[in-house]
Coordinates of C-alpha atoms in Angstrom, one line a residue:
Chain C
X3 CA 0.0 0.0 0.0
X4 CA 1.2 3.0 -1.0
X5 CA 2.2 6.1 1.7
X6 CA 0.1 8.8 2.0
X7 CA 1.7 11.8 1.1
X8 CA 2.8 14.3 3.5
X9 CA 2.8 16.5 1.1
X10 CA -1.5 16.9 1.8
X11 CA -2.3 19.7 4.3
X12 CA -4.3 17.6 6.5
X13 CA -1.6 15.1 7.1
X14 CA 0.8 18.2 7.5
X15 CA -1.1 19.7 10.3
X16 CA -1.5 16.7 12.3
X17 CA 2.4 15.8 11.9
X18 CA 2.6 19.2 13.1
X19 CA -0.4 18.7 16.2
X20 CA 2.0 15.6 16.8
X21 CA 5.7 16.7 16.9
X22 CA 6.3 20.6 17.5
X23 CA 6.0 20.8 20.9
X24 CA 8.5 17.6 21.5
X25 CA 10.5 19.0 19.6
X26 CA 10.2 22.4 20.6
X27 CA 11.1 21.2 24.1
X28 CA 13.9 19.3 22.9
X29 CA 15.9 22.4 21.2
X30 CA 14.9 23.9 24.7
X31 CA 16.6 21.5 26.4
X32 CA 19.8 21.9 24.2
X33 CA 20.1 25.4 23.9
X34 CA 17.8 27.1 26.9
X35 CA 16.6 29.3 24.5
X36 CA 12.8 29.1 24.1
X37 CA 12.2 31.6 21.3
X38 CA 15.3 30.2 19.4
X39 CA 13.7 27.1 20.1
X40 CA 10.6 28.1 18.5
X41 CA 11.8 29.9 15.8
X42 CA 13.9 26.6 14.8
X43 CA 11.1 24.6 15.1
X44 CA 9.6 26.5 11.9
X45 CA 12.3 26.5 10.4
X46 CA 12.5 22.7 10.6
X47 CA 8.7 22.5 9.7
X48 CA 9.6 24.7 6.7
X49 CA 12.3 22.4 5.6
X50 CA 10.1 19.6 6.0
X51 CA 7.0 21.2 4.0
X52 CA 9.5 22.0 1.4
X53 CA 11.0 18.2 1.4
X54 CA 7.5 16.6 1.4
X55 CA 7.5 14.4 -1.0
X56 CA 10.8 12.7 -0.3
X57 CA 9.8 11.9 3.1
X58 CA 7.5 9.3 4.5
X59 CA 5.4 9.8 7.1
X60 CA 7.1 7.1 9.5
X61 CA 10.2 9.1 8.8
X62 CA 8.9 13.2 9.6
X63 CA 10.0 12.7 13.2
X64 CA 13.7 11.8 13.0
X65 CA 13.5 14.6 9.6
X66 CA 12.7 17.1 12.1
X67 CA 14.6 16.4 15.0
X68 CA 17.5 16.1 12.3
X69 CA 17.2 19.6 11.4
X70 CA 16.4 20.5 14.4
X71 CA 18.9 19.5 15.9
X72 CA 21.8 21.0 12.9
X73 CA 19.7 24.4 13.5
X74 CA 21.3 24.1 16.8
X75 CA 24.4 23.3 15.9
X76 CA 25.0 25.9 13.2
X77 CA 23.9 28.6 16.0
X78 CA 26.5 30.6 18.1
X79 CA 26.5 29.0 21.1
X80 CA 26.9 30.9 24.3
X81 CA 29.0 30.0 27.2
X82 CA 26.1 29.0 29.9
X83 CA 23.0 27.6 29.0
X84 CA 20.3 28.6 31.6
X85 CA 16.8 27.0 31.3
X86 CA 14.2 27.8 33.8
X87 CA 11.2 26.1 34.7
X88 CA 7.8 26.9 35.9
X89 CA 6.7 25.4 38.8
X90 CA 3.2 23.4 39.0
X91 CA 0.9 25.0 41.7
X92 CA 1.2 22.4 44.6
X93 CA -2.0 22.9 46.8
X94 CA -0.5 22.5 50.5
X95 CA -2.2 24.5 52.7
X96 CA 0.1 27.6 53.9
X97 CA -0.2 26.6 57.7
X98 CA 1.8 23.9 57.2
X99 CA 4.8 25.9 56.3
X100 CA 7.1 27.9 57.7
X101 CA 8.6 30.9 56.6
X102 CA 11.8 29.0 56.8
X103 CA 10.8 26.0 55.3
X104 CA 9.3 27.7 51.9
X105 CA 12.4 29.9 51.3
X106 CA 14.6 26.5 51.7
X107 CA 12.1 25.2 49.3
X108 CA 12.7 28.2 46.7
X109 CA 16.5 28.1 47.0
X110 CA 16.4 24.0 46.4
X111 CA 14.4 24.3 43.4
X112 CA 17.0 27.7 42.0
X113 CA 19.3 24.7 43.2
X114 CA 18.4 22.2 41.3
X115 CA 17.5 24.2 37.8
X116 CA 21.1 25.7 37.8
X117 CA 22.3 22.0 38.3
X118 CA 20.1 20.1 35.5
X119 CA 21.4 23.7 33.3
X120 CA 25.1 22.7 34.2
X121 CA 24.5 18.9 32.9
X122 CA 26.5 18.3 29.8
X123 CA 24.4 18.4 27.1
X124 CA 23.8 14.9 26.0
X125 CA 23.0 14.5 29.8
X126 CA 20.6 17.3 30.3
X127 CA 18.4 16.4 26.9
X128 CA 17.9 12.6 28.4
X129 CA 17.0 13.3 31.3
X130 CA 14.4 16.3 30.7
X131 CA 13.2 14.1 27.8
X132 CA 12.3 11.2 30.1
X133 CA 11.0 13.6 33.2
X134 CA 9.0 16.3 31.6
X135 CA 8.3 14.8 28.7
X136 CA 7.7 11.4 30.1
X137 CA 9.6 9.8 27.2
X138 CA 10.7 6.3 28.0
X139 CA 14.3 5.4 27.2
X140 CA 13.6 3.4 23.9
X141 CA 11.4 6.5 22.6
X142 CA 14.3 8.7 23.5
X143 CA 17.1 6.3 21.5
X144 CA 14.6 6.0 19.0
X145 CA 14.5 10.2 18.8
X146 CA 17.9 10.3 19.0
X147 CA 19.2 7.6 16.8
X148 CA 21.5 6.5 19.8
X149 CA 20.8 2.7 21.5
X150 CA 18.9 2.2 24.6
X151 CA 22.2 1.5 26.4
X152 CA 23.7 4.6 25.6
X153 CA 20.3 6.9 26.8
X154 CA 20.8 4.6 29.9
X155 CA 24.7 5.5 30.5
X156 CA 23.6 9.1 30.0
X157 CA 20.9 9.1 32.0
X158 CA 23.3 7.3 34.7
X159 CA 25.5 10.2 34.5
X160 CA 23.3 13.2 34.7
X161 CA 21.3 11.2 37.9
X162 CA 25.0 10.9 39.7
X163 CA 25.6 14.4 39.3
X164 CA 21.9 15.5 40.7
X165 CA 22.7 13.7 43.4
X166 CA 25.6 15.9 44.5
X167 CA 23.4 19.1 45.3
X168 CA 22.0 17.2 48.4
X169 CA 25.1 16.9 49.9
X170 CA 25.7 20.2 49.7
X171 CA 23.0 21.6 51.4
Chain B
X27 CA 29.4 -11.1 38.0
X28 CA 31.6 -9.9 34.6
X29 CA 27.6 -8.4 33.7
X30 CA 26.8 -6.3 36.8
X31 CA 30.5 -4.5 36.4
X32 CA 29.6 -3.8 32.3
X33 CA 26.2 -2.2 33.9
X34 CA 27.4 -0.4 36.5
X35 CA 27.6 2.5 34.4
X36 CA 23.3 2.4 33.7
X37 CA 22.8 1.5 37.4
X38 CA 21.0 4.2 38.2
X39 CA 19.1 4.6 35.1
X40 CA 17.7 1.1 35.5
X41 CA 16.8 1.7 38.9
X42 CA 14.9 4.8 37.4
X43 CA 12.9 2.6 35.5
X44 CA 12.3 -0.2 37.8
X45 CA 14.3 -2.4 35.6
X46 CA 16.8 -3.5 38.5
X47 CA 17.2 -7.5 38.6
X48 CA 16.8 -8.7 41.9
X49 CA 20.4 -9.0 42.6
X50 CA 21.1 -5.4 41.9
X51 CA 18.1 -4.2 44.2
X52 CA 19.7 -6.6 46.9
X53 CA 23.1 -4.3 46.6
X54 CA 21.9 -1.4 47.3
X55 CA 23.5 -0.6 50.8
X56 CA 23.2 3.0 51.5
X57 CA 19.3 4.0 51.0
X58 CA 20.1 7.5 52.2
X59 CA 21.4 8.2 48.7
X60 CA 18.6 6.9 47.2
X61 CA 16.3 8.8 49.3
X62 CA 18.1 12.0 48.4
X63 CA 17.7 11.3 44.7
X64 CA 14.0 10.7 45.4
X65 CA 13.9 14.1 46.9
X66 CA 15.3 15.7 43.7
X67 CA 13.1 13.4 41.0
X68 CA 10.1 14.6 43.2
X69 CA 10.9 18.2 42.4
X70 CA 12.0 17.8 39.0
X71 CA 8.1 16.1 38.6
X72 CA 7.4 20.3 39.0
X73 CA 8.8 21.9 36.3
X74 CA 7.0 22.1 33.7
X75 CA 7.1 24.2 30.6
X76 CA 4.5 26.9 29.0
X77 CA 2.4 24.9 27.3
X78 CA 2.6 25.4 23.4
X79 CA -0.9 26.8 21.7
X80 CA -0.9 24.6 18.4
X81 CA -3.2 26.4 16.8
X82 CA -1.7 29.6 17.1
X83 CA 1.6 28.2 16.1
X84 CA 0.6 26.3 13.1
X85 CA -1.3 29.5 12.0
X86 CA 2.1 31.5 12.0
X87 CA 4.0 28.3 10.6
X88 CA 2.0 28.9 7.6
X89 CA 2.4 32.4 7.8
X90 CA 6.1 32.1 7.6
X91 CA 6.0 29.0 5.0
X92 CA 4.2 31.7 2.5
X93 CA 6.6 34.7 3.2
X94 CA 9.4 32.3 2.9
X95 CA 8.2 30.4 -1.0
X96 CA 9.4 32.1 -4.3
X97 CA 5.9 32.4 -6.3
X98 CA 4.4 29.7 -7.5
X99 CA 5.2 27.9 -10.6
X100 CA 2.8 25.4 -11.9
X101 CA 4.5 22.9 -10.1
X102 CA 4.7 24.7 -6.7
X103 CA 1.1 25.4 -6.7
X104 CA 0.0 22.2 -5.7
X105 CA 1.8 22.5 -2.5
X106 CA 1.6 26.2 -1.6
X107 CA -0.5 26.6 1.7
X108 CA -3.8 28.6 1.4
X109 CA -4.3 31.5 3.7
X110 CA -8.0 32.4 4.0
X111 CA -8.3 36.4 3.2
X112 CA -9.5 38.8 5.7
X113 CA -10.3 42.2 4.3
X114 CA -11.9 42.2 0.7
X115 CA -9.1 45.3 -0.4
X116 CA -6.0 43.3 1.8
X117 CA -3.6 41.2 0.2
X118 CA -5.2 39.3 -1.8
X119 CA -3.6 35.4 -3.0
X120 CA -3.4 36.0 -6.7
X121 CA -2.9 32.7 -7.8
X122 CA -4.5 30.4 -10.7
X123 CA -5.6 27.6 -8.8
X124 CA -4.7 28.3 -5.1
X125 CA -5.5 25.7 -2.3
X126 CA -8.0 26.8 0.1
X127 CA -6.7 25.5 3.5
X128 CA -9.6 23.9 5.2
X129 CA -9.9 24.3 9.3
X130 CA -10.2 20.5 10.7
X131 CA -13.3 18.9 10.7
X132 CA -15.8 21.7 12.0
X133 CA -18.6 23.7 10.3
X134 CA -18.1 23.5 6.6
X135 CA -21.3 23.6 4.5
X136 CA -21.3 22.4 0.8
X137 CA -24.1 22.2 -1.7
X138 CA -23.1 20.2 -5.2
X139 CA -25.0 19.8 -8.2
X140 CA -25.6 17.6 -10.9
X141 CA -26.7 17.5 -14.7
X142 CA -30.2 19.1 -15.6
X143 CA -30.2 20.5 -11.6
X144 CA -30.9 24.0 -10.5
X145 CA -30.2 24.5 -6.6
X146 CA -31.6 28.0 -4.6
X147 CA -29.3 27.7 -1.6
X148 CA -30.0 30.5 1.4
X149 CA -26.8 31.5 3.7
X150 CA -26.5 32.3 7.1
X151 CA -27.2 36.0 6.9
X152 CA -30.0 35.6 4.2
X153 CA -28.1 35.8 1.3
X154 CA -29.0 34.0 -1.4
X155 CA -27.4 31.4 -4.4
X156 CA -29.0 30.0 -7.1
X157 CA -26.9 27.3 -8.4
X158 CA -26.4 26.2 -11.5
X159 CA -25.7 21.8 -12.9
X160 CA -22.5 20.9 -12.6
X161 CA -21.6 23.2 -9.8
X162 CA -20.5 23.8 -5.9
X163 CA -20.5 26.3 -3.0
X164 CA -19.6 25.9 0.1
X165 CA -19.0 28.4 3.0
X166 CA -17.9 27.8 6.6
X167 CA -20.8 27.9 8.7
X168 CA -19.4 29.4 11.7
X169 CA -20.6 32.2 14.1
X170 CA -17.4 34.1 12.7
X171 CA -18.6 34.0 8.6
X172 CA -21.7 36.9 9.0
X173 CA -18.2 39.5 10.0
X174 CA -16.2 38.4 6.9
X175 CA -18.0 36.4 4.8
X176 CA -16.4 34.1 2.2
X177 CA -18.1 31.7 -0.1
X178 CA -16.3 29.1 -2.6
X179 CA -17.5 28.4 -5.5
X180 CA -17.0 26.4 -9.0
X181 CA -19.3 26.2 -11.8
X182 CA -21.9 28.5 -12.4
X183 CA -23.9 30.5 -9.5
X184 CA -26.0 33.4 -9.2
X185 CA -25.8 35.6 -6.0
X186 CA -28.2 37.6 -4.5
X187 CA -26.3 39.7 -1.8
X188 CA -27.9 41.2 1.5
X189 CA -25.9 44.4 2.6
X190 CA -23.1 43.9 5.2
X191 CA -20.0 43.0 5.9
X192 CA -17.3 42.0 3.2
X193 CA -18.6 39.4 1.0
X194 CA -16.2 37.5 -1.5
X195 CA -16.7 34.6 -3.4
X196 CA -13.5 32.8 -4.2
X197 CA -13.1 30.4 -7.8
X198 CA -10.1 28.5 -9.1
X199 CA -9.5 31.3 -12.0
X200 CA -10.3 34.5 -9.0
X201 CA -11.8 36.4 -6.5
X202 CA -15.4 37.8 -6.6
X203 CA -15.8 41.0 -4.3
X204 CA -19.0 42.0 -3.7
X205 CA -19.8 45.8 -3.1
X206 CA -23.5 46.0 -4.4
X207 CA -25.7 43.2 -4.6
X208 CA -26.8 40.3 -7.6
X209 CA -24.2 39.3 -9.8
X210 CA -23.5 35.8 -12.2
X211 CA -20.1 33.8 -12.3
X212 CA -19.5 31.9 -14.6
X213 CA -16.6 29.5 -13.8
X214 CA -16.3 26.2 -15.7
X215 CA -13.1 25.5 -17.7
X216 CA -10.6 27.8 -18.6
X217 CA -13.7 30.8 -18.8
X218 CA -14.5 32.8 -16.0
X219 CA -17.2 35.6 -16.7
X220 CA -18.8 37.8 -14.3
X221 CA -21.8 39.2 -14.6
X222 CA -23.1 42.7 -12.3
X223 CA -26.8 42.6 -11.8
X224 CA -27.8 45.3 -9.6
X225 CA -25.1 47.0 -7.3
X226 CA -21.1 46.6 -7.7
X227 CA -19.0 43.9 -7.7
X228 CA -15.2 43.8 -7.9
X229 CA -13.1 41.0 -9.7
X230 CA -9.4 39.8 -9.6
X231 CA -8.0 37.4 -10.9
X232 CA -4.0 36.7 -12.1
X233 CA -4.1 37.6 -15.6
X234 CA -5.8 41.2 -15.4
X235 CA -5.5 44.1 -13.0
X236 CA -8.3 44.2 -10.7
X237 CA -11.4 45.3 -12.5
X238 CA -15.2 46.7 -10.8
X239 CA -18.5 46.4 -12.8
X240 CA -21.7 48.2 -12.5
X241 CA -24.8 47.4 -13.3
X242 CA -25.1 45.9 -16.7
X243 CA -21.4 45.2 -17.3
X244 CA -20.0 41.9 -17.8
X245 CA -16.5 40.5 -17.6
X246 CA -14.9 37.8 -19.8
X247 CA -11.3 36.5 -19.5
X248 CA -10.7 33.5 -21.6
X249 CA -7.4 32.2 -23.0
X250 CA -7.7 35.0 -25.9
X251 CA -7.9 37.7 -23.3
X252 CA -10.0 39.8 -21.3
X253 CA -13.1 42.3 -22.2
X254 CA -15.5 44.2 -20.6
X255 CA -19.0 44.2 -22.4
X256 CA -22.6 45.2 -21.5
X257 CA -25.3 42.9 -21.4
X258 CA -29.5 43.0 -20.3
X259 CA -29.1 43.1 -16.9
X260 CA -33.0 43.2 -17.0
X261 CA -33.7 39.8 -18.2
X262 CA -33.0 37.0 -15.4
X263 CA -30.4 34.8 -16.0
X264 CA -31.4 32.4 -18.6
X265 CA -30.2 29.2 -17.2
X266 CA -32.2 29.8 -13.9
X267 CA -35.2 29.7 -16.8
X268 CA -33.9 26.4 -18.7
X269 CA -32.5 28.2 -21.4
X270 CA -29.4 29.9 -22.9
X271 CA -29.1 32.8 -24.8
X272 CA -26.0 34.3 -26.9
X273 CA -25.4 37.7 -28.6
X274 CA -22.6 37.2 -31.4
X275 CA -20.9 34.5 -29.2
X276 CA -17.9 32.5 -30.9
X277 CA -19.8 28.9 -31.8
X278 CA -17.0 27.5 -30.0
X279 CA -18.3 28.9 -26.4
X280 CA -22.1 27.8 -27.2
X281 CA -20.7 24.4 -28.3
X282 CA -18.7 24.1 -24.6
X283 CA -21.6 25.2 -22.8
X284 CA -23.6 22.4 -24.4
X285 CA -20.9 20.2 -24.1
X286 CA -21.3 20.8 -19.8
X287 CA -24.8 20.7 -19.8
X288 CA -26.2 17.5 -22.2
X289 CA -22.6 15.9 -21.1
X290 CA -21.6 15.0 -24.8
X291 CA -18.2 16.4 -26.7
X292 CA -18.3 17.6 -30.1
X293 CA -16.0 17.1 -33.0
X294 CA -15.6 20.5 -34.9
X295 CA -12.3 19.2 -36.7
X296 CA -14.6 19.8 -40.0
X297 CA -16.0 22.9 -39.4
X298 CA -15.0 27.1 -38.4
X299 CA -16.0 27.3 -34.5
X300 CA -14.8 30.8 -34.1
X301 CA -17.7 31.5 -36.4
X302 CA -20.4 34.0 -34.5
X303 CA -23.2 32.8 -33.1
X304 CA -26.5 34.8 -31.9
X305 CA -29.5 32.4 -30.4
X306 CA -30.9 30.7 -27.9
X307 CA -31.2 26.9 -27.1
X308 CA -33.1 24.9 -24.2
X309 CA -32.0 23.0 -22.0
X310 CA -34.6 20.2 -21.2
X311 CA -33.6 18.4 -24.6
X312 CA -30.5 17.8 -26.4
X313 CA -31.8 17.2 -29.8
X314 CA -34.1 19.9 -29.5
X315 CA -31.1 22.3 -28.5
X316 CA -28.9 20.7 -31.3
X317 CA -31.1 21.9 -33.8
X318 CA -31.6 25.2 -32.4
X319 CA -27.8 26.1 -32.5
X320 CA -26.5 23.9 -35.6
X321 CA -29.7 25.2 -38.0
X322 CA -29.1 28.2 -37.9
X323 CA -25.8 27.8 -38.6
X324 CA -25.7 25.7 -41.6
X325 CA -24.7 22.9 -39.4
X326 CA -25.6 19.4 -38.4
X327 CA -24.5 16.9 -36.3
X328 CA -23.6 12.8 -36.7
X329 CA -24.1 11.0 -32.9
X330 CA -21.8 8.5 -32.3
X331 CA -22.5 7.2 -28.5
X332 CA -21.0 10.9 -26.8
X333 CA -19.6 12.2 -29.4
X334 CA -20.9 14.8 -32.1
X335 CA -19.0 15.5 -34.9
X336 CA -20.6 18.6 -36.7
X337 CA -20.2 19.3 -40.4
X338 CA -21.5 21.9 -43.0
X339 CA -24.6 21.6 -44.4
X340 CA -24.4 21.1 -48.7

């Protein structure tokens, strides 16, 4: 049976419904960067649009990660790479707090963002991959085009070097 | 074991996934570690990112897909993105044969008809189309259409307007503006003719600037070019009353229109088709209409299944 064409707007759209925001949070992850992110996910849509009919639609994911991913590459890079995350509203009631004990709570989490920032890269895209976007490791070497083991040494590495910030509180 | 050393370097990511063998779990000695990296994992589970609005984003994708292509050859057209218009004077996507990009799923109304069918179709603000056979409109029936309302169409329509916001009809060959009230389009083939009833009515296509009737003009773009002419703007249209009427038409035209309506093709190898022809035919009857348009003529006609070929009279 013959693949539908990607080149058809419907089937466009929904690759796009499907894959910007992964990917969108992927370039995040590498670059911390989330308007570069976004303007490189277009760009990598544009390429894609523009390549339709040499790509199948089993292959549209790895395309744009691809050229996502060389978008990043060909960028200048900055020294640090600083992401920051929002934090979901946790609904404790305030009388079980302290003063103390929220502001310890603040400076863990400014902790903890400046060490998953200071990951090496290969590191730090793993492991946000599989925590925020609650990619399992096969989806992630899959993504990637790297084995299972290697997302597994990786993630290995970047857990190791979480661990360190406890000790230093 | 030679097999825990080699994974001692994914230790941690197993344990992650709860892919630990029972041996492994067995080793762990210090659970305080563990307990710490629990800590961490738990806040990580917190951060999230700003969630991305799809629909916004695909809508400027597209945007910067159409800024970004060279314009379109007849090649490219088949895969340049449609951008629905907003303002009947804007910007306007001058193309021959430009895709209209559909929203997903949603409200779309579309009326279709077949040979020997006349269809009087009402939209949502009371406006009116009387299709012709062989023809489509459709429209997106949305609370959003009365403040910009946009109407595609192929074939052959009449439209009877009610006053208010922009209203454009949009064909393969161009865009219909209206700024008055009734006007004809006629849109099969490679002709496109528009016909100002009552009112004004603004056209565009790609081969001519942008051109506005008035009552009682007509406009005709074919291959050879384009004219503007006058015509009885008194008389309904004649297909709406099951006949068709031509003032020193090229035979060629009347023979296309019947070609479109009876569903037959003719064979004019043998004969001049650019010769003028003034007349009327019917529509309810094919031999009846051959005879009105070949007769006069000097013409007639050999049926062979679909086919006509026409030859002079001795």
């Amino acid at each position: 049976m013959a693949e539908p064409s990607i080149c058809k707007e419907p089937i466009f759209e929904s690759i796009y419904f499907d894959q910007a925001e992964d990917l969108r949070n992927f370039l995040y992850y590498k670059s911390g960067n989330l308007k570069q992110a976004e303007d490189w996910v277009q760009e990598s849509f544009i390429r894609l649009w523009d390549n339709c009919a040499k790509v199948n639609l089993d292959k549209a994911r790895s395309f744009l990660f691809t050229v996502g991913h060389n978008l990043f590459l060909n960028a200048v890079k900055h020294d640090k790479v600083v992401l920051k995350f929002q934090q979901q509203q946790t609904h404790k009631t305030s009388s079980q707090e302290t003063p103390e004990y929220l502001l310890e709570e603040k400076e863990f989490q400014a902790k903890l963002q400046k060490a998953i920032s200071d990951l090496s890269e290969p590191q730090r895209v793993v492991f946000l991959m599989n925590r925020i976007d609650k990619k399992t490791y096969k989806e992630i070497a899959e993504t990637l085009g790297i084995s299972v083991k290697a997302v597994e040494k990786r993630m290995h590495k970047a857990l190791l070097a979480l661990r360190t910030i406890s000790k230093k509180i | 074991m030679a097999d825990d050393y080699k994974d001692k370097d994914t230790f941690l990511a197993r344990w992650l996934n709860g892919t630990l063998s029972e041996e492994e779990k067995n080793s762990i000695k210090d659970k305080d570690d563990f307990e710490d990296l629990q800590k961490i994992l738990s806040e990580v589970d917190k951060m999230e990112l700003p969630p991305m609005d799809k629909q916004k984003s695909f809508a400027a994708f597209k945007k910067a897909k159409n800024n970004a292509s060279s314009p379109p050859t007849k090649e490219a057209k088949v895969r340049r993105m449609g951008i629905l218009p907003i303002a009947a004077a804007a910007a306007i996507l001058l193309l021959v044969g430009f895709f209209m990009f559909k929203p997903t799923g949603d409200a779309w109304v579309e009326h279709n008809t077949l040979a020997h069918e006349n269809k009087k179709i009402e939209l949502p603000d009371g406006s009116t189309i009387e299709l012709s056979h062989h023809s489509m409109a459709k429209w997106n029936d949305s609370d959003a259409w009365k403040k910009n309302r946009v109407v595609e169409m192929e074939g052959e329509a009449f439209f009877e307007v009610k006053k208010g916001s922009s209203f454009q009809v949009e064909t393969e060959q161009g865009i219909v503006t209206v700024l008055g009230t009734s006007f004809n389009i006629y849109n099969y083939k490679d002709r496109f003719e528009v016909s100002c009833y009552t009112g004004k009515v603004e056209v565009k296509s790609t081969s001519h600037i942008p051109v506005i009737l008035t009552q009682g003009k007509m406009t005709r773009w074919s291959k050879n070019g384009f004219e503007i002419k006058d015509f009885n703007a008194d008389s309904p249209t004649d297909w709406s009353e099951n006949k068709s009427q031509f003032v020193a038409v090229p035979l060629s035209r009347v023979l296309e229109e019947m070609e479109i309506q009876f569903e037959i093709k003719f064979d004019v190898t043998s004969i001049d088709a650019t010769s003028l022809f003034t007349g009327t035919y019917l529509h309810k009857n094919l031999d009846t209409a051959l005879k009105m348009v070949l007769e006069p003529m000097n013409l007639t006609g050999q049926k062979n299944g679909n086919i006509i070929t026409l030859s002079e009279k001795d």
